[in-house]
Short mmCIF file of C-alpha atoms in Angstrom, two decimals:
data_model
loop_
_atom_site.label_atom_id
_atom_site.label_comp_id
_atom_site.label_asym_id
_atom_site.label_seq_id
_atom_site.Cartn_x
_atom_site.Cartn_y
_atom_site.Cartn_z
CA ILE A 1 49.89 -23.62 -41.07
CA LEU A 2 47.72 -26.72 -40.66
CA ASN A 3 49.37 -29.47 -39.71
CA VAL A 4 48.03 -33.42 -40.79
CA GLU A 5 49.87 -35.84 -39.29
CA GLN A 6 50.11 -39.59 -40.20
CA SER A 7 51.91 -42.03 -37.89
CA PRO A 8 53.58 -44.96 -38.56
CA GLN A 9 55.56 -43.45 -41.47
CA SER A 10 56.05 -46.80 -42.87
CA LEU A 11 55.25 -50.36 -41.88
CA HIS A 12 56.09 -53.92 -42.85
CA VAL A 13 53.79 -55.90 -42.23
CA GLN A 14 53.46 -60.19 -42.70
CA GLU A 15 50.58 -61.52 -45.39
CA GLY A 16 47.78 -62.55 -43.17
CA ASP A 17 48.45 -59.81 -40.76
CA SER A 18 46.04 -56.89 -39.76
CA THR A 19 47.16 -53.51 -39.67
CA ASN A 20 46.47 -49.95 -38.63
CA PHE A 21 47.46 -46.57 -39.08
CA THR A 22 46.54 -42.91 -37.84
CA CYS A 23 46.00 -39.72 -39.23
CA SER A 24 45.83 -36.37 -36.80
CA PHE A 25 44.02 -33.27 -38.01
CA PRO A 26 42.52 -30.19 -36.08
CA SER A 27 39.83 -31.01 -34.26
CA SER A 28 38.26 -27.19 -35.21
CA ASN A 29 36.64 -25.98 -38.18
CA PHE A 30 36.12 -29.46 -39.45
CA TYR A 31 34.72 -30.35 -42.82
CA ALA A 32 35.67 -33.69 -44.05
CA LEU A 33 37.96 -36.66 -43.75
CA HIS A 34 39.20 -38.44 -46.98
CA TRP A 35 41.71 -41.43 -46.78
CA TYR A 36 43.78 -42.19 -50.32
CA ARG A 37 45.35 -45.18 -51.46
CA TRP A 38 48.25 -44.32 -53.21
CA GLU A 39 50.06 -47.34 -55.83
CA THR A 40 53.67 -46.84 -56.75
CA ALA A 41 53.70 -45.49 -60.78
CA LYS A 42 50.05 -45.08 -60.26
CA SER A 43 47.62 -41.97 -59.63
CA PRO A 44 46.01 -41.94 -55.73
CA GLU A 45 42.97 -43.38 -55.50
CA ALA A 46 39.78 -42.33 -53.68
CA LEU A 47 39.15 -44.82 -50.40
CA PHE A 48 36.91 -43.12 -48.03
CA VAL A 49 35.22 -39.77 -47.55
CA MET A 50 34.42 -39.12 -44.11
CA THR A 51 31.94 -36.40 -42.46
CA LEU A 52 30.46 -37.28 -39.10
CA ASN A 53 31.61 -38.01 -35.81
CA GLY A 54 31.96 -41.54 -35.33
CA ASP A 55 31.76 -42.15 -38.96
CA GLU A 56 32.71 -45.76 -39.37
CA LYS A 57 33.48 -46.75 -43.60
CA LYS A 58 34.17 -50.08 -44.95
CA LYS A 59 35.35 -51.42 -48.01
CA GLY A 60 36.01 -54.90 -48.45
CA ARG A 61 38.87 -55.68 -45.73
CA ILE A 62 39.71 -52.06 -45.19
CA SER A 63 37.64 -50.03 -42.66
CA ALA A 64 38.09 -46.34 -41.33
CA THR A 65 36.93 -44.40 -38.04
CA LEU A 66 36.62 -40.94 -37.66
CA ASN A 67 36.47 -38.98 -34.57
CA THR A 68 36.39 -35.16 -35.32
CA LYS A 69 36.13 -33.80 -31.21
CA GLU A 70 39.98 -35.05 -30.66
CA GLY A 71 40.75 -34.90 -34.29
CA TYR A 72 41.96 -38.40 -35.28
CA SER A 73 40.73 -40.87 -37.96
CA TYR A 74 42.01 -44.86 -38.21
CA LEU A 75 42.43 -47.03 -41.54
CA TYR A 76 42.02 -51.06 -40.61
CA ILE A 77 43.33 -53.26 -43.01
CA LYS A 78 42.00 -56.95 -42.35
CA GLY A 79 44.42 -59.74 -43.11
CA SER A 80 46.88 -57.98 -45.32
CA GLN A 81 47.83 -59.05 -48.80
CA PRO A 82 50.64 -58.23 -51.10
CA GLU A 83 48.36 -56.19 -53.26
CA ASP A 84 47.55 -54.00 -50.03
CA SER A 85 50.93 -52.42 -50.62
CA ALA A 86 50.98 -48.72 -50.87
CA THR A 87 50.55 -45.00 -49.49
CA TYR A 88 47.77 -44.26 -47.43
CA LEU A 89 47.27 -40.82 -47.57
CA CYS A 90 44.91 -38.84 -45.53
CA ALA A 91 43.53 -35.24 -45.78
CA PHE A 92 41.71 -33.04 -44.18
CA ILE A 93 39.18 -30.35 -45.57
CA ARG A 94 38.21 -27.29 -43.30
CA HIS A 95 34.94 -25.67 -42.95
CA THR A 96 36.22 -22.38 -44.74
CA GLY A 97 37.63 -23.68 -48.24
CA ASN A 98 37.88 -26.26 -50.55
CA GLN A 99 41.57 -27.05 -50.02
CA PHE A 100 42.68 -29.94 -49.25
CA TYR A 101 45.32 -30.67 -46.59
CA PHE A 102 47.14 -33.91 -46.91
CA GLY A 103 49.44 -35.69 -44.74
CA THR A 104 52.97 -37.54 -45.42
CA GLY A 105 51.38 -40.66 -45.48
CA THR A 106 52.16 -44.10 -44.59
CA SER A 107 53.78 -46.83 -46.92
CA LEU A 108 52.64 -49.80 -46.57
CA THR A 109 54.71 -52.99 -47.53
CA VAL A 110 53.29 -56.70 -47.37
CA ILE A 111 55.82 -59.37 -47.06
CA PRO A 112 54.02 -63.15 -48.82
CA LYS B 1 34.44 -41.72 -68.78
CA ALA B 2 38.14 -40.85 -69.46
CA GLY B 3 40.46 -39.82 -66.61
CA VAL B 4 42.82 -37.16 -65.18
CA THR B 5 45.45 -36.90 -67.83
CA GLN B 6 48.83 -34.97 -67.63
CA THR B 7 51.51 -34.04 -70.02
CA PRO B 8 54.13 -34.58 -70.02
CA ARG B 9 54.94 -37.24 -67.84
CA TYR B 10 58.50 -36.89 -67.44
CA LEU B 11 60.86 -33.84 -68.12
CA ILE B 12 64.30 -32.93 -67.31
CA LYS B 13 64.97 -29.34 -67.29
CA THR B 14 68.09 -27.24 -66.02
CA ARG B 15 68.42 -24.38 -63.60
CA GLY B 16 66.99 -20.93 -64.79
CA GLN B 17 64.77 -22.41 -67.20
CA GLN B 18 61.01 -22.38 -67.26
CA VAL B 19 58.49 -25.24 -67.56
CA THR B 20 54.66 -25.32 -68.61
CA LEU B 21 52.84 -28.22 -67.21
CA SER B 22 49.37 -29.54 -68.82
CA CYS B 23 45.99 -31.10 -67.28
CA SER B 24 43.17 -31.97 -68.92
CA PRO B 25 40.38 -32.76 -66.27
CA ILE B 26 37.58 -35.19 -66.08
CA SER B 27 35.01 -33.98 -68.64
CA GLY B 28 32.39 -32.05 -66.60
CA HIS B 29 34.64 -31.08 -63.87
CA ARG B 30 35.51 -27.64 -63.12
CA SER B 31 37.83 -27.61 -60.61
CA VAL B 32 41.49 -28.30 -60.82
CA SER B 33 44.02 -28.36 -58.03
CA TRP B 34 47.97 -28.76 -58.42
CA TYR B 35 50.17 -30.57 -56.34
CA GLN B 36 53.37 -30.63 -55.43
CA GLN B 37 55.11 -33.93 -54.01
CA THR B 38 59.12 -34.28 -53.27
CA PRO B 39 60.74 -36.48 -51.16
CA GLY B 40 59.80 -36.98 -47.26
CA GLN B 41 56.79 -34.66 -47.62
CA GLY B 42 53.15 -34.86 -48.22
CA LEU B 43 51.58 -33.57 -51.51
CA GLN B 44 51.81 -29.71 -50.73
CA PHE B 45 49.15 -28.01 -52.32
CA LEU B 46 49.84 -25.40 -55.21
CA PHE B 47 46.54 -23.79 -56.37
CA GLU B 48 43.31 -24.54 -57.01
CA TYR B 49 41.22 -22.90 -60.50
CA PHE B 50 37.35 -22.52 -60.99
CA SER B 51 35.81 -22.16 -64.07
CA GLU B 52 39.04 -20.40 -64.90
CA THR B 53 39.63 -18.20 -61.89
CA GLN B 54 41.63 -19.28 -59.21
CA ARG B 55 39.97 -20.27 -56.11
CA ASN B 56 42.66 -20.78 -53.36
CA LYS B 57 46.50 -20.45 -53.47
CA GLY B 58 48.86 -22.72 -51.21
CA ASN B 59 52.28 -21.03 -49.90
CA PHE B 60 54.34 -21.13 -52.92
CA PRO B 61 56.92 -18.40 -54.86
CA GLY B 62 55.18 -15.93 -57.47
CA ARG B 63 57.33 -18.29 -59.87
CA PHE B 64 54.57 -20.67 -60.01
CA SER B 65 51.38 -19.55 -61.52
CA GLY B 66 49.20 -21.25 -63.21
CA ARG B 67 45.45 -20.47 -64.90
CA GLN B 68 42.56 -22.51 -66.89
CA PHE B 69 40.56 -22.39 -69.71
CA SER B 70 37.18 -22.36 -70.89
CA ASN B 71 37.51 -26.08 -71.53
CA SER B 72 38.34 -26.39 -67.84
CA ARG B 73 41.97 -27.78 -69.11
CA SER B 74 44.51 -26.39 -66.68
CA GLU B 75 48.48 -25.18 -66.67
CA MET B 76 51.23 -24.74 -64.66
CA ASN B 77 54.05 -22.79 -65.03
CA VAL B 78 57.31 -22.44 -63.20
CA SER B 79 59.93 -19.92 -63.97
CA THR B 80 63.48 -20.03 -63.40
CA LEU B 81 63.81 -23.07 -61.96
CA GLU B 82 65.69 -24.34 -59.21
CA LEU B 83 66.99 -27.38 -57.99
CA GLY B 84 64.36 -27.63 -55.60
CA ASP B 85 61.63 -27.89 -58.12
CA SER B 86 62.32 -31.34 -58.70
CA ALA B 87 59.30 -33.08 -57.80
CA LEU B 88 56.20 -34.82 -59.04
CA TYR B 89 53.45 -32.55 -59.95
CA LEU B 90 49.97 -33.97 -59.64
CA CYS B 91 46.85 -32.45 -60.66
CA ALA B 92 43.01 -33.67 -59.40
CA SER B 93 39.84 -32.77 -60.76
CA SER B 94 36.91 -32.28 -58.47
CA LEU B 95 33.03 -32.01 -59.38
CA THR B 96 32.03 -31.02 -55.85
CA VAL B 97 34.50 -30.74 -52.84
CA HIS B 98 33.80 -34.18 -51.33
CA GLU B 99 36.06 -35.90 -54.43
CA GLN B 100 39.07 -35.61 -56.03
CA TYR B 101 39.95 -37.63 -59.32
CA PHE B 102 44.55 -37.26 -59.59
CA GLY B 103 46.28 -37.49 -63.11
CA PRO B 104 48.87 -40.14 -63.36
CA GLY B 105 51.69 -36.47 -62.28
CA THR B 106 54.44 -35.14 -64.07
CA ARG B 107 58.21 -36.17 -62.47
CA LEU B 108 59.63 -33.17 -63.15
CA THR B 109 63.89 -33.28 -62.70
CA VAL B 110 65.54 -29.85 -62.68
CA THR B 111 69.78 -30.59 -63.49
#
């Protein structure tokens, strides 16, 4: 069984706070790591695809880093806004297949 | 470009019945994957179809099956429903392994 873990499970922050969460995955046989944002009653939406150790990606106030040697990725949100409230999922893909292994997600609530 | 569509969106079934869920991928996408999400669990991979062939399979019992048609539309079937099958079922289509586009899901309730 391949474990992808995300922490914390849930997070409540005040509007304007910056926050970050972690995705841990096996460090061997790495191919790619995906981050998704999943708002209630909507479909998961891709945020980032990360493939190289040391990758840093940014989209507006959201950024992510990747460390494949130690098997973790961080997602950062700067100046959280209520519209950032969602569940953030990461998915690990091994080198030997097309299957996505998802973590259980971090549920973020931004309080106005 | 139209997104991934899933039908029906909501379904209530009784234990022991069977159910078929449908997924229409984005035009041109040949890979369709199915996932189950239950409370407290991440998205659990069921199976992936590519060009009408099952390419990958997760750890679910044989009651869960699927198929893909020549137009890439996919169906998922669950036979002899159990209460624990109540879940959100998501499908995702992709053109390459670098992306997955998800549908809105089918919420199945088994009573």
